[in-house]
Amino acid sequence: MTAQPEQRRQHKPRTSELSTMDAVRLRRVNHWLAQGLGGELADLYVDHYEASAAERHRGRGRQDFLNRLTGDIRRPGFAMVIAETDHLVGCAFGFPVPGDGFWWLGFDGPLPQSLEQLTASGGVFAITDTLIRPQDHGVGRRLQERLLSDRRAALGATLVDPDDHPTLASLRSWGWLDVGEVWRPAGPAMFRALVFPVGERTSARLGGLAHDAWSRWPT
């Protein structure tokens, strides 16, 4: 099955989504505040992934998320943005990808030169999780864009379980590009590697990847 033209159209929020987005406030939190929000973030994680076949298959749960969050908080440059109304409705967090390219370890095939150059220059920021409550549409992309903007990143990068079709579909609709597969020894596990160009200059540098991605998305 070939990719549908809707991949190239920008997502247009519905009226219900607009009302939600208008009410949501975005706020940066440091690693100390992120630690203090651990319980609320874990609740958000459970709500976000409660229907995810990929998470159920891997046996991931609340404590596993808290362990991974603690590990990310300890990384240099960790950053988080939360979305809130009268309660927490979403978050996105991650850390800068080191210039040595270690984050791309296990990439299937040669790493595209544009990604290698952006990584070496320190312009890539890895978003390790974006969580939103199921009813709060339209918040995820805002969180990611704010996080990347605050970090002055040229490129966002993330790894997604290939069985997590809802997340893959959301990222695709927000403009993320699928650039290949990454194999990690702990598991073993295979992930889809996706990138999000920030600004026209980065988009131009990734022009070839955008064309290749047309045939890479799982159908």
PDB file of C-alpha atoms in Angstrom:
ATOM      1  CA  MET A   1       0.000   0.000   0.000  1.00  0.00           C
ATOM      2  CA  THR A   2       1.437   3.351  -1.004  1.00  0.00           C
ATOM      3  CA  ALA A   3       1.584   6.432   1.196  1.00  0.00           C
ATOM      4  CA  GLN A   4      -1.429   8.677   0.926  1.00  0.00           C
ATOM      5  CA  PRO A   5      -1.258  12.382  -0.086  1.00  0.00           C
ATOM      6  CA  GLU A   6      -2.474  13.404   3.347  1.00  0.00           C
ATOM      7  CA  GLN A   7       1.091  12.931   4.599  1.00  0.00           C
ATOM      8  CA  ARG A   8       2.066  16.242   3.051  1.00  0.00           C
ATOM      9  CA  ARG A   9      -0.841  18.244   4.375  1.00  0.00           C
ATOM     10  CA  GLN A  10      -0.398  20.147   7.599  1.00  0.00           C
ATOM     11  CA  HIS A  11      -2.683  19.103  10.419  1.00  0.00           C
ATOM     12  CA  LYS A  12      -5.598  21.532  10.792  1.00  0.00           C
ATOM     13  CA  PRO A  13      -7.030  21.490  14.300  1.00  0.00           C
ATOM     14  CA  ARG A  14     -10.776  20.998  14.686  1.00  0.00           C
ATOM     15  CA  THR A  15     -12.854  23.435  16.740  1.00  0.00           C
ATOM     16  CA  SER A  16     -12.669  21.193  19.823  1.00  0.00           C
ATOM     17  CA  GLU A  17      -8.881  21.009  19.477  1.00  0.00           C
ATOM     18  CA  LEU A  18      -8.582  24.795  19.201  1.00  0.00           C
ATOM     19  CA  SER A  19     -10.542  25.340  22.406  1.00  0.00           C
ATOM     20  CA  THR A  20      -8.249  22.900  24.204  1.00  0.00           C
ATOM     21  CA  MET A  21      -5.084  24.519  22.856  1.00  0.00           C
ATOM     22  CA  ASP A  22      -6.262  28.005  23.817  1.00  0.00           C
ATOM     23  CA  ALA A  23      -6.745  26.920  27.425  1.00  0.00           C
ATOM     24  CA  VAL A  24      -3.392  25.172  27.742  1.00  0.00           C
ATOM     25  CA  ARG A  25      -0.336  26.905  29.201  1.00  0.00           C
ATOM     26  CA  LEU A  26       3.171  25.720  28.400  1.00  0.00           C
ATOM     27  CA  ARG A  27       5.870  25.950  31.048  1.00  0.00           C
ATOM     28  CA  ARG A  28       9.531  24.966  31.203  1.00  0.00           C
ATOM     29  CA  VAL A  29      10.611  22.998  34.250  1.00  0.00           C
ATOM     30  CA  ASN A  30      14.134  22.241  35.429  1.00  0.00           C
ATOM     31  CA  HIS A  31      15.350  18.838  36.538  1.00  0.00           C
ATOM     32  CA  TRP A  32      14.497  19.497  40.167  1.00  0.00           C
ATOM     33  CA  LEU A  33      10.876  20.305  39.344  1.00  0.00           C
ATOM     34  CA  ALA A  34      10.734  17.355  36.955  1.00  0.00           C
ATOM     35  CA  GLN A  35      11.764  15.047  39.789  1.00  0.00           C
ATOM     36  CA  GLY A  36       9.040  16.509  41.991  1.00  0.00           C
ATOM     37  CA  LEU A  37       6.459  15.888  39.273  1.00  0.00           C
ATOM     38  CA  GLY A  38       7.448  12.228  38.931  1.00  0.00           C
ATOM     39  CA  GLY A  39       4.168  10.842  40.261  1.00  0.00           C
ATOM     40  CA  GLU A  40       1.998  13.075  38.072  1.00  0.00           C
ATOM     41  CA  LEU A  41       4.142  12.351  35.025  1.00  0.00           C
ATOM     42  CA  ALA A  42       3.823   8.615  35.655  1.00  0.00           C
ATOM     43  CA  ASP A  43       0.024   8.985  35.818  1.00  0.00           C
ATOM     44  CA  LEU A  44       0.181  10.874  32.539  1.00  0.00           C
ATOM     45  CA  TYR A  45       2.275   8.090  31.036  1.00  0.00           C
ATOM     46  CA  VAL A  46      -0.280   5.461  32.058  1.00  0.00           C
ATOM     47  CA  ASP A  47      -3.130   7.517  30.553  1.00  0.00           C
ATOM     48  CA  HIS A  48      -1.180   8.128  27.352  1.00  0.00           C
ATOM     49  CA  TYR A  49      -0.214   4.508  26.760  1.00  0.00           C
ATOM     50  CA  GLU A  50      -3.152   2.664  28.326  1.00  0.00           C
ATOM     51  CA  ALA A  51      -4.347   1.491  24.906  1.00  0.00           C
ATOM     52  CA  SER A  52      -0.908   0.973  23.369  1.00  0.00           C
ATOM     53  CA  ALA A  53      -0.362  -2.577  22.162  1.00  0.00           C
ATOM     54  CA  ALA A  54       3.365  -1.848  21.865  1.00  0.00           C
ATOM     55  CA  GLU A  55       3.692  -0.947  25.542  1.00  0.00           C
ATOM     56  CA  ARG A  56       1.612  -3.906  26.687  1.00  0.00           C
ATOM     57  CA  HIS A  57       3.710  -6.226  24.535  1.00  0.00           C
ATOM     58  CA  ARG A  58       6.944  -4.942  26.071  1.00  0.00           C
ATOM     59  CA  GLY A  59       5.539  -5.077  29.567  1.00  0.00           C
ATOM     60  CA  ARG A  60       6.326  -1.453  30.239  1.00  0.00           C
ATOM     61  CA  GLY A  61       4.521   0.209  33.077  1.00  0.00           C
ATOM     62  CA  ARG A  62       4.579   3.014  35.577  1.00  0.00           C
ATOM     63  CA  GLN A  63       7.782   2.015  37.367  1.00  0.00           C
ATOM     64  CA  ASP A  64       9.629   1.385  34.122  1.00  0.00           C
ATOM     65  CA  PHE A  65       8.717   4.899  33.006  1.00  0.00           C
ATOM     66  CA  LEU A  66       9.919   6.396  36.306  1.00  0.00           C
ATOM     67  CA  ASN A  67      13.229   4.558  35.967  1.00  0.00           C
ATOM     68  CA  ARG A  68      13.740   5.877  32.437  1.00  0.00           C
ATOM     69  CA  LEU A  69      12.722   9.390  33.475  1.00  0.00           C
ATOM     70  CA  THR A  70      15.269   9.346  36.304  1.00  0.00           C
ATOM     71  CA  GLY A  71      17.972   8.295  33.843  1.00  0.00           C
ATOM     72  CA  ASP A  72      17.078  11.094  31.430  1.00  0.00           C
ATOM     73  CA  ILE A  73      16.985  13.727  34.192  1.00  0.00           C
ATOM     74  CA  ARG A  74      20.601  12.890  35.015  1.00  0.00           C
ATOM     75  CA  ARG A  75      21.779  13.517  31.459  1.00  0.00           C
ATOM     76  CA  PRO A  76      23.593  16.804  30.723  1.00  0.00           C
ATOM     77  CA  GLY A  77      21.280  19.370  29.189  1.00  0.00           C
ATOM     78  CA  PHE A  78      18.042  17.629  30.201  1.00  0.00           C
ATOM     79  CA  ALA A  79      15.018  19.821  29.494  1.00  0.00           C
ATOM     80  CA  MET A  80      11.267  19.469  29.890  1.00  0.00           C
ATOM     81  CA  VAL A  81       8.204  21.477  28.906  1.00  0.00           C
ATOM     82  CA  ILE A  82       4.836  20.737  30.485  1.00  0.00           C
ATOM     83  CA  ALA A  83       1.319  21.654  29.371  1.00  0.00           C
ATOM     84  CA  GLU A  84      -1.254  22.456  32.018  1.00  0.00           C
ATOM     85  CA  THR A  85      -4.690  23.908  32.578  1.00  0.00           C
ATOM     86  CA  ASP A  86      -5.942  23.366  36.118  1.00  0.00           C
ATOM     87  CA  HIS A  87      -4.054  20.051  35.939  1.00  0.00           C
ATOM     88  CA  LEU A  88      -1.203  18.467  34.003  1.00  0.00           C
ATOM     89  CA  VAL A  89      -2.259  17.565  30.446  1.00  0.00           C
ATOM     90  CA  GLY A  90       1.038  16.894  28.695  1.00  0.00           C
ATOM     91  CA  CYS A  91       4.811  17.000  28.694  1.00  0.00           C
ATOM     92  CA  ALA A  92       7.775  16.603  26.373  1.00  0.00           C
ATOM     93  CA  PHE A  93      11.349  16.055  27.495  1.00  0.00           C
ATOM     94  CA  GLY A  94      14.773  14.985  26.337  1.00  0.00           C
ATOM     95  CA  PHE A  95      18.416  15.961  26.096  1.00  0.00           C
ATOM     96  CA  PRO A  96      21.004  17.194  23.552  1.00  0.00           C
ATOM     97  CA  VAL A  97      22.526  14.491  21.367  1.00  0.00           C
ATOM     98  CA  PRO A  98      26.299  14.389  22.010  1.00  0.00           C
ATOM     99  CA  GLY A  99      28.442  15.391  19.062  1.00  0.00           C
ATOM    100  CA  ASP A 100      30.245  12.044  19.065  1.00  0.00           C
ATOM    101  CA  GLY A 101      27.204  10.458  17.432  1.00  0.00           C
ATOM    102  CA  PHE A 102      26.851   7.731  20.089  1.00  0.00           C
ATOM    103  CA  TRP A 103      23.079   8.282  20.185  1.00  0.00           C
ATOM    104  CA  TRP A 104      22.876   6.910  16.629  1.00  0.00           C
ATOM    105  CA  LEU A 105      24.646   3.685  17.605  1.00  0.00           C
ATOM    106  CA  GLY A 106      22.913   0.759  15.892  1.00  0.00           C
ATOM    107  CA  PHE A 107      21.631   2.785  12.931  1.00  0.00           C
ATOM    108  CA  ASP A 108      20.923   0.351  10.086  1.00  0.00           C
ATOM    109  CA  GLY A 109      23.253   1.368   7.270  1.00  0.00           C
ATOM    110  CA  PRO A 110      25.370   4.498   6.874  1.00  0.00           C
ATOM    111  CA  LEU A 111      24.132   7.530   8.764  1.00  0.00           C
ATOM    112  CA  PRO A 112      23.041  10.213   6.254  1.00  0.00           C
ATOM    113  CA  GLN A 113      25.690  12.904   5.962  1.00  0.00           C
ATOM    114  CA  SER A 114      23.283  15.701   6.874  1.00  0.00           C
ATOM    115  CA  LEU A 115      22.431  13.966  10.166  1.00  0.00           C
ATOM    116  CA  GLU A 116      26.081  13.290  10.876  1.00  0.00           C
ATOM    117  CA  GLN A 117      26.989  16.951  10.327  1.00  0.00           C
ATOM    118  CA  LEU A 118      24.108  18.301  12.415  1.00  0.00           C
ATOM    119  CA  THR A 119      24.988  15.909  15.227  1.00  0.00           C
ATOM    120  CA  ALA A 120      28.683  16.852  15.169  1.00  0.00           C
ATOM    121  CA  SER A 121      27.746  20.541  15.386  1.00  0.00           C
ATOM    122  CA  GLY A 122      25.623  19.960  18.482  1.00  0.00           C
ATOM    123  CA  GLY A 123      22.387  20.906  16.751  1.00  0.00           C
ATOM    124  CA  VAL A 124      20.365  17.761  17.476  1.00  0.00           C
ATOM    125  CA  PHE A 125      18.075  17.385  20.477  1.00  0.00           C
ATOM    126  CA  ALA A 126      16.608  13.973  21.333  1.00  0.00           C
ATOM    127  CA  ILE A 127      12.988  14.031  22.487  1.00  0.00           C
ATOM    128  CA  THR A 128      12.685  10.841  24.494  1.00  0.00           C
ATOM    129  CA  ASP A 129       8.988  11.125  25.301  1.00  0.00           C
ATOM    130  CA  THR A 130       5.959  13.252  24.443  1.00  0.00           C
ATOM    131  CA  LEU A 131       2.949  12.465  26.604  1.00  0.00           C
ATOM    132  CA  ILE A 132      -0.555  13.903  26.378  1.00  0.00           C
ATOM    133  CA  ARG A 133      -3.860  12.852  27.813  1.00  0.00           C
ATOM    134  CA  PRO A 134      -6.004  11.137  25.154  1.00  0.00           C
ATOM    135  CA  GLN A 135      -8.627  13.904  25.035  1.00  0.00           C
ATOM    136  CA  ASP A 136      -6.146  16.778  24.731  1.00  0.00           C
ATOM    137  CA  HIS A 137      -5.628  16.922  20.975  1.00  0.00           C
ATOM    138  CA  GLY A 138      -3.196  19.334  19.382  1.00  0.00           C
ATOM    139  CA  VAL A 139      -0.976  19.804  22.438  1.00  0.00           C
ATOM    140  CA  GLY A 140       1.793  17.380  21.491  1.00  0.00           C
ATOM    141  CA  ARG A 141       3.253  19.325  18.595  1.00  0.00           C
ATOM    142  CA  ARG A 142       3.179  22.569  20.591  1.00  0.00           C
ATOM    143  CA  LEU A 143       5.145  20.906  23.368  1.00  0.00           C
ATOM    144  CA  GLN A 144       7.758  19.581  20.965  1.00  0.00           C
ATOM    145  CA  GLU A 145       8.175  22.873  19.113  1.00  0.00           C
ATOM    146  CA  ARG A 146       8.532  24.806  22.375  1.00  0.00           C
ATOM    147  CA  LEU A 147      11.094  22.325  23.688  1.00  0.00           C
ATOM    148  CA  LEU A 148      13.200  22.483  20.522  1.00  0.00           C
ATOM    149  CA  SER A 149      12.894  26.264  20.327  1.00  0.00           C
ATOM    150  CA  ASP A 150      13.971  26.729  23.937  1.00  0.00           C
ATOM    151  CA  ARG A 151      17.014  24.540  23.313  1.00  0.00           C
ATOM    152  CA  ARG A 152      17.795  26.335  20.032  1.00  0.00           C
ATOM    153  CA  ALA A 153      18.033  22.984  18.299  1.00  0.00           C
ATOM    154  CA  ALA A 154      18.275  22.687  14.534  1.00  0.00           C
ATOM    155  CA  LEU A 155      16.847  19.179  14.553  1.00  0.00           C
ATOM    156  CA  GLY A 156      14.682  17.076  16.805  1.00  0.00           C
ATOM    157  CA  ALA A 157      15.258  13.320  16.906  1.00  0.00           C
ATOM    158  CA  THR A 158      13.349  10.475  18.488  1.00  0.00           C
ATOM    159  CA  LEU A 159      13.087   6.677  18.510  1.00  0.00           C
ATOM    160  CA  VAL A 160       9.708   4.958  18.302  1.00  0.00           C
ATOM    161  CA  ASP A 161       8.665   1.347  18.693  1.00  0.00           C
ATOM    162  CA  PRO A 162       7.535   0.217  15.206  1.00  0.00           C
ATOM    163  CA  ASP A 163       4.449  -1.394  16.763  1.00  0.00           C
ATOM    164  CA  ASP A 164       3.342   1.902  18.296  1.00  0.00           C
ATOM    165  CA  HIS A 165       1.249   2.923  15.296  1.00  0.00           C
ATOM    166  CA  PRO A 166      -0.683   5.775  17.027  1.00  0.00           C
ATOM    167  CA  THR A 167       2.569   7.554  17.944  1.00  0.00           C
ATOM    168  CA  LEU A 168       4.034   7.036  14.477  1.00  0.00           C
ATOM    169  CA  ALA A 169       0.867   8.404  12.878  1.00  0.00           C
ATOM    170  CA  SER A 170       0.857  11.472  15.143  1.00  0.00           C
ATOM    171  CA  LEU A 171       4.515  12.280  14.494  1.00  0.00           C
ATOM    172  CA  ARG A 172       4.045  11.889  10.754  1.00  0.00           C
ATOM    173  CA  SER A 173       1.092  14.303  10.787  1.00  0.00           C
ATOM    174  CA  TRP A 174       3.226  16.824  12.720  1.00  0.00           C
ATOM    175  CA  GLY A 175       5.984  16.812  10.109  1.00  0.00           C
ATOM    176  CA  TRP A 176       8.476  14.255  11.456  1.00  0.00           C
ATOM    177  CA  LEU A 177      10.477  12.281   8.889  1.00  0.00           C
ATOM    178  CA  ASP A 178      11.275   8.581   9.141  1.00  0.00           C
ATOM    179  CA  VAL A 179      15.001   8.179   8.412  1.00  0.00           C
ATOM    180  CA  GLY A 180      15.634   4.505   9.138  1.00  0.00           C
ATOM    181  CA  GLU A 181      15.976   1.825  11.775  1.00  0.00           C
ATOM    182  CA  VAL A 182      18.083   1.747  14.932  1.00  0.00           C
ATOM    183  CA  TRP A 183      18.924  -1.522  16.673  1.00  0.00           C
ATOM    184  CA  ARG A 184      19.729  -1.396  20.367  1.00  0.00           C
ATOM    185  CA  PRO A 185      21.390  -4.384  22.131  1.00  0.00           C
ATOM    186  CA  ALA A 186      19.308  -4.119  25.308  1.00  0.00           C
ATOM    187  CA  GLY A 187      16.277  -6.138  24.430  1.00  0.00           C
ATOM    188  CA  PRO A 188      17.172  -6.672  21.641  1.00  0.00           C
ATOM    189  CA  ALA A 189      14.896  -4.055  20.143  1.00  0.00           C
ATOM    190  CA  MET A 190      14.442  -2.247  16.877  1.00  0.00           C
ATOM    191  CA  PHE A 191      13.161   1.327  16.716  1.00  0.00           C
ATOM    192  CA  ARG A 192      12.153   3.674  13.955  1.00  0.00           C
ATOM    193  CA  ALA A 193      14.362   6.788  13.935  1.00  0.00           C
ATOM    194  CA  LEU A 194      12.536  10.025  13.142  1.00  0.00           C
ATOM    195  CA  VAL A 195      13.732  13.595  12.840  1.00  0.00           C
ATOM    196  CA  PHE A 196      12.002  16.975  12.910  1.00  0.00           C
ATOM    197  CA  PRO A 197      13.760  19.856  11.092  1.00  0.00           C
ATOM    198  CA  VAL A 198      13.554  23.235  12.794  1.00  0.00           C
ATOM    199  CA  GLY A 199      13.594  26.139  10.339  1.00  0.00           C
ATOM    200  CA  GLU A 200      13.914  26.392   6.573  1.00  0.00           C
ATOM    201  CA  ARG A 201      17.702  25.959   6.489  1.00  0.00           C
ATOM    202  CA  THR A 202      17.531  22.595   8.230  1.00  0.00           C
ATOM    203  CA  SER A 203      14.604  21.527   6.063  1.00  0.00           C
ATOM    204  CA  ALA A 204      16.646  22.316   2.978  1.00  0.00           C
ATOM    205  CA  ARG A 205      19.596  20.269   4.272  1.00  0.00           C
ATOM    206  CA  LEU A 206      17.261  17.338   4.816  1.00  0.00           C
ATOM    207  CA  GLY A 207      15.569  17.633   1.449  1.00  0.00           C
ATOM    208  CA  GLY A 208      16.872  14.268   0.300  1.00  0.00           C
ATOM    209  CA  LEU A 209      15.708  12.588   3.478  1.00  0.00           C
ATOM    210  CA  ALA A 210      12.241  14.067   3.048  1.00  0.00           C
ATOM    211  CA  HIS A 211      12.062  12.488  -0.410  1.00  0.00           C
ATOM    212  CA  ASP A 212      13.308   9.117   0.852  1.00  0.00           C
ATOM    213  CA  ALA A 213      10.858   9.172   3.743  1.00  0.00           C
ATOM    214  CA  TRP A 214       8.010   9.057   1.241  1.00  0.00           C
ATOM    215  CA  SER A 215       8.567   5.316   0.866  1.00  0.00           C
ATOM    216  CA  ARG A 216       9.818   4.499   4.375  1.00  0.00           C
ATOM    217  CA  TRP A 217       6.687   4.960   6.407  1.00  0.00           C
ATOM    218  CA  PRO A 218       5.042   1.706   7.499  1.00  0.00           C
ATOM    219  CA  THR A 219       1.570   1.332   6.017  1.00  0.00           C
TER     220      THR A 219
END
